[in-house]
Amino acid sequence: MKKTGKYTIEDFIFNQELVDLVKKGDQAGIDLFLSKFPDAKDLISDAVVLLRNLKIKEDSVPEEQVEEDLLRLQALLHKDKQRHIVWYKWSAAAVIFILISLSCLYYFSQSFWSERDSMFAMLDSLDTHVETVHIIAGDVKAEIGDNAMIRQTAVGDIVVGHNEKLKSDDIKSEVMQLVVPYGKHSKIRFSDGTVVWANSGTKLIYPKQFEADKREIYLDGEIYLEVAKDEERPFRVISKKVSVEVLGTKFNVNAYNTKSDGSVVLVEGSVKVVSEKDESLLKPNQGFFYEPIGSEVRDVDVYPYICWKDGIMELEEEESLQNILDVLSEYYHVSIKCDCDVSNEIYKGKINIDGSLEEVLYNLSQSTAFTYTKKGDSIYISCK
C-alpha cells in the first residue's frame, strides 16, 4: 500500500471532494485541495492521475451489489485487519467504476496496475499550450531556454547548458516530464548517452534514472533518437499506438495521440516496431507507417522525416503554398487562413522553421506576393 506519513493513496481515491474535482476537470480546485495537504502532494498527484485515467459512468447498481463490492475492495486494499478504516460510500456508479478498474487501484498498493496506463494518463494530463519548454518532476518545474541542450547526469541531476537546473536530491519524483510547446523543439541527453530531439507539441516521460535491465520512455508527439548501445538494457519508446525496441540505433518516431496516423523511420541500425495488429523489423532507410485501416513498411528517403530536428522543413516535391500553410498551422498550432489565389503558388526546396511563425511567413512572402495579419489566435493571408 502506497503511504506517506499518516495518509495512504486510498484516503484520496475515496475522498469525495477530490473525486468531484477531477470529474469536473477543476484544476484550480485540485490545486487548492493539494495546498491543504502539503505532506501528501505526491499521493494526491498519484490519485489524480488515476482518477483522470478512468471514466466514471453514471450507471445504477442494486444496493446489495454495492455492499458486496465495497467488501471485496476493502479486502483487497487492506490486508492488515488490525487497522481501522473509515470507508466512504460512493454512489453506485462510482462502485462500478471501482470494480471495472480494480487492477488500477491495486497498482498503487501492489504495483499491479499497468505502468503503461499510468504513464499514458500522466501524458494526457500535460498541457503543451505553454510559452516555454519545461521539465516537471513532481511539484518541481524548471523552464528551459530555446534550443538549449538538457543533460541528465548519472545521479539524476538536470543540467541545461553549463547551468544546473535541478539537483537530484531536490527531485522527489522518480518520473520526469518534458513538455515542448507548439512552434518549438528541444534536445535532451540522457545519462546513458542517448540523445533525443523532441519536436513541436511533444510530451515525453522518462525516469530520473534508468533501471539496471531496461531503458523506457513514454511518448506523445514526435522525437528523433540516437540511442547509445547497451546490449544489457534494451531501449524502448512506448506510445499509445506503437512501441519501438532497440539496442543502439538512430530513428524517428511520430506518434501524436491526437492523430490517427503516424510513423517510425529508421536511419541507422535496426528496430522492432510493435503495434496492436503488426510487428515489423525495420532496416535502414525504411519506414513503418500506420493509420486506422492498417500499416505498411516501405523504403524512404529519411531526411524529410528527420530534418525538423535541425529546424528545417524539407519539401519532398513541389508543394503548394496551401499545403505548406497546413503544415505550419499544425507545427505552430495556429489557424492560418488563405482565401486568395496565392494558395496555389508552388514552392520547392527547404524552409527554415527554427524561428517564429511570423519569421517563416515573412520569408515565404519574399518569393510570393502576399501579406499576413494576425487577428486573435488566427493568421490571415491576403494577396498584395
Short mmCIF file of N, CA and C in Angstrom, two decimals, residues 60-167:
data_model
loop_
_atom_site.label_atom_id
_atom_site.label_comp_id
_atom_site.label_asym_id
_atom_site.label_seq_id
_atom_site.Cartn_x
_atom_site.Cartn_y
_atom_site.Cartn_z
N SER A 60 -26.71 2.65 -12.77
CA SER A 60 -27.32 2.28 -11.49
C SER A 60 -26.98 0.84 -11.17
N VAL A 61 -26.85 0.56 -9.85
CA VAL A 61 -26.47 -0.76 -9.38
C VAL A 61 -27.30 -1.08 -8.15
N PRO A 62 -27.76 -2.33 -7.99
CA PRO A 62 -28.51 -2.70 -6.79
C PRO A 62 -27.70 -2.45 -5.53
N GLU A 63 -28.37 -2.06 -4.45
CA GLU A 63 -27.69 -1.76 -3.19
C GLU A 63 -26.91 -2.95 -2.67
N GLU A 64 -27.46 -4.18 -2.87
CA GLU A 64 -26.75 -5.37 -2.40
C GLU A 64 -25.41 -5.51 -3.10
N GLN A 65 -25.38 -5.19 -4.39
CA GLN A 65 -24.13 -5.29 -5.14
C GLN A 65 -23.13 -4.24 -4.65
N VAL A 66 -23.65 -3.07 -4.29
CA VAL A 66 -22.78 -2.03 -3.76
C VAL A 66 -22.07 -2.51 -2.50
N GLU A 67 -22.84 -3.09 -1.56
CA GLU A 67 -22.25 -3.55 -0.31
C GLU A 67 -21.23 -4.66 -0.56
N GLU A 68 -21.57 -5.59 -1.45
CA GLU A 68 -20.65 -6.70 -1.75
C GLU A 68 -19.37 -6.18 -2.37
N ASP A 69 -19.49 -5.22 -3.28
CA ASP A 69 -18.32 -4.68 -3.95
C ASP A 69 -17.42 -3.92 -2.99
N LEU A 70 -18.02 -3.18 -2.06
CA LEU A 70 -17.23 -2.48 -1.06
C LEU A 70 -16.42 -3.44 -0.21
N LEU A 71 -17.05 -4.55 0.17
CA LEU A 71 -16.35 -5.54 0.98
C LEU A 71 -15.19 -6.16 0.21
N ARG A 72 -15.41 -6.45 -1.07
CA ARG A 72 -14.35 -7.03 -1.89
C ARG A 72 -13.19 -6.06 -2.03
N LEU A 73 -13.51 -4.80 -2.28
CA LEU A 73 -12.46 -3.81 -2.45
C LEU A 73 -11.70 -3.58 -1.15
N GLN A 74 -12.42 -3.57 -0.03
CA GLN A 74 -11.78 -3.38 1.26
C GLN A 74 -10.82 -4.53 1.55
N ALA A 75 -11.24 -5.75 1.24
CA ALA A 75 -10.37 -6.91 1.49
C ALA A 75 -9.12 -6.85 0.64
N LEU A 76 -9.25 -6.34 -0.59
CA LEU A 76 -8.10 -6.27 -1.48
C LEU A 76 -7.09 -5.23 -1.03
N LEU A 77 -7.58 -4.05 -0.70
CA LEU A 77 -6.67 -2.95 -0.39
C LEU A 77 -6.14 -2.97 1.03
N HIS A 78 -6.80 -3.69 1.91
CA HIS A 78 -6.40 -3.68 3.32
C HIS A 78 -6.25 -5.09 3.85
N LYS A 79 -5.08 -5.62 3.72
CA LYS A 79 -4.81 -6.95 4.24
C LYS A 79 -4.48 -6.90 5.72
N ASP A 80 -4.14 -5.73 6.24
CA ASP A 80 -3.87 -5.55 7.66
C ASP A 80 -5.21 -5.37 8.38
N LYS A 81 -5.72 -6.45 8.97
CA LYS A 81 -7.05 -6.41 9.56
C LYS A 81 -7.11 -5.60 10.85
N GLN A 82 -5.95 -5.29 11.43
CA GLN A 82 -5.95 -4.57 12.69
C GLN A 82 -6.17 -3.08 12.49
N ARG A 83 -5.98 -2.63 11.26
CA ARG A 83 -6.12 -1.20 11.01
C ARG A 83 -7.57 -0.84 10.77
N HIS A 84 -8.05 0.18 11.49
CA HIS A 84 -9.44 0.61 11.32
C HIS A 84 -9.53 1.61 10.18
N ILE A 85 -10.43 1.37 9.25
CA ILE A 85 -10.59 2.23 8.09
C ILE A 85 -12.02 2.80 8.06
N VAL A 86 -12.12 4.07 7.78
CA VAL A 86 -13.43 4.67 7.55
C VAL A 86 -13.65 4.68 6.04
N TRP A 87 -14.61 3.89 5.60
CA TRP A 87 -14.86 3.78 4.16
C TRP A 87 -15.93 4.79 3.75
N TYR A 88 -15.66 5.46 2.64
CA TYR A 88 -16.64 6.39 2.08
C TYR A 88 -17.48 5.64 1.05
N LYS A 89 -18.79 5.71 1.22
CA LYS A 89 -19.66 5.03 0.27
C LYS A 89 -19.89 5.95 -0.93
N TRP A 90 -19.31 5.54 -1.99
CA TRP A 90 -19.54 6.28 -3.23
C TRP A 90 -20.93 5.96 -3.76
N SER A 91 -21.30 6.65 -4.79
CA SER A 91 -22.54 6.32 -5.49
C SER A 91 -22.37 4.97 -6.17
N ALA A 92 -23.49 4.37 -6.55
CA ALA A 92 -23.42 3.08 -7.23
C ALA A 92 -22.57 3.18 -8.48
N ALA A 93 -22.65 4.31 -9.16
CA ALA A 93 -21.83 4.49 -10.37
C ALA A 93 -20.36 4.41 -10.04
N ALA A 94 -19.96 5.02 -8.94
CA ALA A 94 -18.55 5.01 -8.56
C ALA A 94 -18.09 3.61 -8.20
N VAL A 95 -18.96 2.80 -7.61
CA VAL A 95 -18.57 1.44 -7.25
C VAL A 95 -18.34 0.60 -8.49
N ILE A 96 -19.20 0.77 -9.48
CA ILE A 96 -18.97 0.08 -10.75
C ILE A 96 -17.64 0.50 -11.32
N PHE A 97 -17.36 1.78 -11.23
CA PHE A 97 -16.07 2.32 -11.68
C PHE A 97 -14.92 1.64 -10.95
N ILE A 98 -15.08 1.43 -9.64
CA ILE A 98 -14.03 0.78 -8.85
C ILE A 98 -13.80 -0.65 -9.32
N LEU A 99 -14.88 -1.39 -9.53
CA LEU A 99 -14.74 -2.79 -9.91
C LEU A 99 -14.11 -2.94 -11.28
N ILE A 100 -14.58 -2.14 -12.22
CA ILE A 100 -14.01 -2.21 -13.56
C ILE A 100 -12.54 -1.90 -13.52
N SER A 101 -12.16 -1.02 -12.62
CA SER A 101 -10.78 -0.53 -12.56
C SER A 101 -10.03 -1.10 -11.37
N LEU A 102 -10.43 -2.26 -10.88
CA LEU A 102 -9.85 -2.81 -9.66
C LEU A 102 -8.34 -2.97 -9.76
N SER A 103 -7.88 -3.45 -10.91
CA SER A 103 -6.44 -3.62 -11.07
C SER A 103 -5.71 -2.30 -11.02
N CYS A 104 -6.40 -1.21 -11.44
CA CYS A 104 -5.75 0.10 -11.40
C CYS A 104 -5.53 0.57 -9.97
N LEU A 105 -6.51 0.35 -9.10
CA LEU A 105 -6.32 0.70 -7.70
C LEU A 105 -5.24 -0.15 -7.07
N TYR A 106 -5.21 -1.40 -7.44
CA TYR A 106 -4.25 -2.33 -6.84
C TYR A 106 -2.82 -1.96 -7.20
N TYR A 107 -2.66 -1.30 -8.33
CA TYR A 107 -1.31 -0.88 -8.75
C TYR A 107 -0.63 -0.04 -7.68
N PHE A 108 -1.37 0.90 -7.12
CA PHE A 108 -0.74 1.81 -6.18
C PHE A 108 -0.35 1.10 -4.89
N SER A 109 -1.00 -0.01 -4.55
CA SER A 109 -0.64 -0.72 -3.32
C SER A 109 0.23 -1.93 -3.59
N GLN A 110 0.11 -2.54 -4.75
CA GLN A 110 0.85 -3.76 -5.03
C GLN A 110 1.51 -3.77 -6.41
N SER A 111 1.69 -2.61 -7.03
CA SER A 111 2.32 -2.49 -8.35
C SER A 111 1.64 -3.37 -9.39
N PHE A 112 0.30 -3.48 -9.29
CA PHE A 112 -0.44 -4.36 -10.19
C PHE A 112 -0.95 -3.61 -11.42
N TRP A 113 -1.24 -2.34 -11.25
CA TRP A 113 -1.78 -1.57 -12.37
C TRP A 113 -0.71 -1.40 -13.43
N SER A 114 -1.10 -1.55 -14.65
CA SER A 114 -0.18 -1.41 -15.77
C SER A 114 0.55 -0.08 -15.73
N GLU A 115 1.87 -0.14 -15.77
CA GLU A 115 2.67 1.09 -15.80
C GLU A 115 2.35 1.90 -17.04
N ARG A 116 2.07 1.21 -18.14
CA ARG A 116 1.73 1.92 -19.37
C ARG A 116 0.53 2.84 -19.16
N ASP A 117 -0.51 2.31 -18.54
CA ASP A 117 -1.72 3.10 -18.35
C ASP A 117 -1.47 4.33 -17.48
N SER A 118 -0.68 4.15 -16.44
CA SER A 118 -0.40 5.29 -15.56
C SER A 118 0.43 6.34 -16.28
N MET A 119 1.38 5.91 -17.11
CA MET A 119 2.20 6.86 -17.86
C MET A 119 1.37 7.59 -18.92
N PHE A 120 0.48 6.86 -19.59
CA PHE A 120 -0.37 7.49 -20.60
C PHE A 120 -1.31 8.51 -19.95
N ALA A 121 -1.81 8.18 -18.76
CA ALA A 121 -2.67 9.13 -18.04
C ALA A 121 -1.90 10.39 -17.70
N MET A 122 -0.65 10.22 -17.30
CA MET A 122 0.18 11.38 -16.97
C MET A 122 0.46 12.21 -18.22
N LEU A 123 0.73 11.54 -19.35
CA LEU A 123 0.94 12.27 -20.61
C LEU A 123 -0.29 13.08 -20.98
N ASP A 124 -1.46 12.46 -20.83
CA ASP A 124 -2.71 13.15 -21.19
C ASP A 124 -2.93 14.39 -20.33
N SER A 125 -2.43 14.36 -19.11
CA SER A 125 -2.66 15.49 -18.20
C SER A 125 -1.74 16.68 -18.48
N LEU A 126 -0.69 16.47 -19.28
CA LEU A 126 0.26 17.55 -19.56
C LEU A 126 -0.28 18.48 -20.64
N ASP A 127 0.01 19.76 -20.52
CA ASP A 127 -0.50 20.77 -21.44
C ASP A 127 0.64 21.36 -22.26
N THR A 128 0.53 21.27 -23.59
CA THR A 128 1.55 21.83 -24.47
C THR A 128 1.25 23.27 -24.88
N HIS A 129 0.13 23.81 -24.41
CA HIS A 129 -0.21 25.21 -24.72
C HIS A 129 0.48 26.13 -23.71
N VAL A 130 1.79 26.12 -23.75
CA VAL A 130 2.61 26.92 -22.85
C VAL A 130 3.60 27.72 -23.68
N GLU A 131 4.29 28.63 -23.03
CA GLU A 131 5.20 29.53 -23.75
C GLU A 131 6.59 28.94 -23.93
N THR A 132 7.07 28.18 -22.96
CA THR A 132 8.45 27.71 -22.99
C THR A 132 8.54 26.21 -22.78
N VAL A 133 9.65 25.64 -23.23
CA VAL A 133 9.96 24.25 -22.92
C VAL A 133 10.17 24.15 -21.41
N HIS A 134 9.65 23.09 -20.79
CA HIS A 134 9.91 22.93 -19.37
C HIS A 134 9.93 21.46 -18.97
N ILE A 135 10.58 21.22 -17.84
CA ILE A 135 10.67 19.89 -17.24
C ILE A 135 9.90 19.92 -15.93
N ILE A 136 9.10 18.88 -15.70
CA ILE A 136 8.33 18.76 -14.46
C ILE A 136 8.78 17.50 -13.74
N ALA A 137 9.04 17.63 -12.44
CA ALA A 137 9.40 16.49 -11.60
C ALA A 137 8.61 16.62 -10.31
N GLY A 138 7.47 15.92 -10.23
CA GLY A 138 6.61 16.08 -9.07
C GLY A 138 6.05 17.49 -9.03
N ASP A 139 6.29 18.20 -7.92
CA ASP A 139 5.82 19.58 -7.81
C ASP A 139 6.90 20.59 -8.16
N VAL A 140 8.01 20.11 -8.75
CA VAL A 140 9.11 20.99 -9.16
C VAL A 140 9.05 21.18 -10.67
N LYS A 141 9.22 22.44 -11.11
CA LYS A 141 9.16 22.74 -12.54
C LYS A 141 10.32 23.65 -12.92
N ALA A 142 10.99 23.34 -14.03
CA ALA A 142 12.11 24.15 -14.50
C ALA A 142 11.88 24.54 -15.95
N GLU A 143 11.97 25.83 -16.25
CA GLU A 143 11.82 26.32 -17.61
C GLU A 143 13.16 26.22 -18.34
N ILE A 144 13.08 25.87 -19.63
CA ILE A 144 14.28 25.66 -20.44
C ILE A 144 14.29 26.68 -21.57
N GLY A 145 15.44 27.31 -21.81
CA GLY A 145 15.55 28.29 -22.88
C GLY A 145 15.47 27.65 -24.26
N ASP A 146 15.18 28.45 -25.27
CA ASP A 146 15.07 27.96 -26.64
C ASP A 146 16.39 27.34 -27.10
N ASN A 147 16.29 26.18 -27.74
CA ASN A 147 17.42 25.48 -28.35
C ASN A 147 18.52 25.09 -27.34
N ALA A 148 18.20 25.10 -26.06
CA ALA A 148 19.19 24.73 -25.04
C ALA A 148 19.25 23.21 -24.91
N MET A 149 20.46 22.69 -24.75
CA MET A 149 20.65 21.26 -24.53
C MET A 149 20.39 20.91 -23.07
N ILE A 150 19.49 19.96 -22.84
CA ILE A 150 19.21 19.46 -21.50
C ILE A 150 20.06 18.20 -21.29
N ARG A 151 20.71 18.11 -20.16
CA ARG A 151 21.56 16.94 -19.89
C ARG A 151 21.20 16.34 -18.54
N GLN A 152 21.00 15.03 -18.56
CA GLN A 152 20.71 14.28 -17.34
C GLN A 152 21.99 13.58 -16.89
N THR A 153 22.44 13.85 -15.67
CA THR A 153 23.68 13.24 -15.19
C THR A 153 23.41 11.84 -14.65
N ALA A 154 24.48 11.12 -14.36
CA ALA A 154 24.37 9.75 -13.87
C ALA A 154 23.61 9.66 -12.56
N VAL A 155 23.68 10.71 -11.74
CA VAL A 155 23.00 10.68 -10.44
C VAL A 155 21.60 11.28 -10.51
N GLY A 156 21.20 11.77 -11.69
CA GLY A 156 19.85 12.29 -11.86
C GLY A 156 19.71 13.79 -11.83
N ASP A 157 20.84 14.54 -11.76
CA ASP A 157 20.77 16.00 -11.85
C ASP A 157 20.34 16.41 -13.26
N ILE A 158 19.70 17.57 -13.38
CA ILE A 158 19.33 18.12 -14.68
C ILE A 158 20.16 19.37 -14.92
N VAL A 159 20.95 19.36 -16.00
CA VAL A 159 21.83 20.47 -16.34
C VAL A 159 21.41 21.02 -17.70
N VAL A 160 21.28 22.34 -17.80
CA VAL A 160 20.94 22.99 -19.06
C VAL A 160 22.10 23.91 -19.43
N GLY A 161 22.75 23.60 -20.55
CA GLY A 161 23.97 24.33 -20.90
C GLY A 161 25.03 24.04 -19.85
N HIS A 162 25.53 25.08 -19.22
CA HIS A 162 26.50 24.91 -18.14
C HIS A 162 25.87 25.15 -16.77
N ASN A 163 24.56 25.35 -16.76
CA ASN A 163 23.89 25.69 -15.50
C ASN A 163 23.05 24.53 -14.98
N GLU A 164 23.22 24.23 -13.71
CA GLU A 164 22.44 23.17 -13.09
C GLU A 164 21.05 23.69 -12.78
N LYS A 165 20.03 23.05 -13.35
CA LYS A 165 18.65 23.47 -13.15
C LYS A 165 18.01 22.78 -11.95
N LEU A 166 18.20 21.46 -11.86
CA LEU A 166 17.60 20.68 -10.79
C LEU A 166 18.62 19.71 -10.24
N LYS A 167 18.76 19.68 -8.92
CA LYS A 167 19.63 18.71 -8.28
C LYS A 167 18.83 17.45 -7.97
#
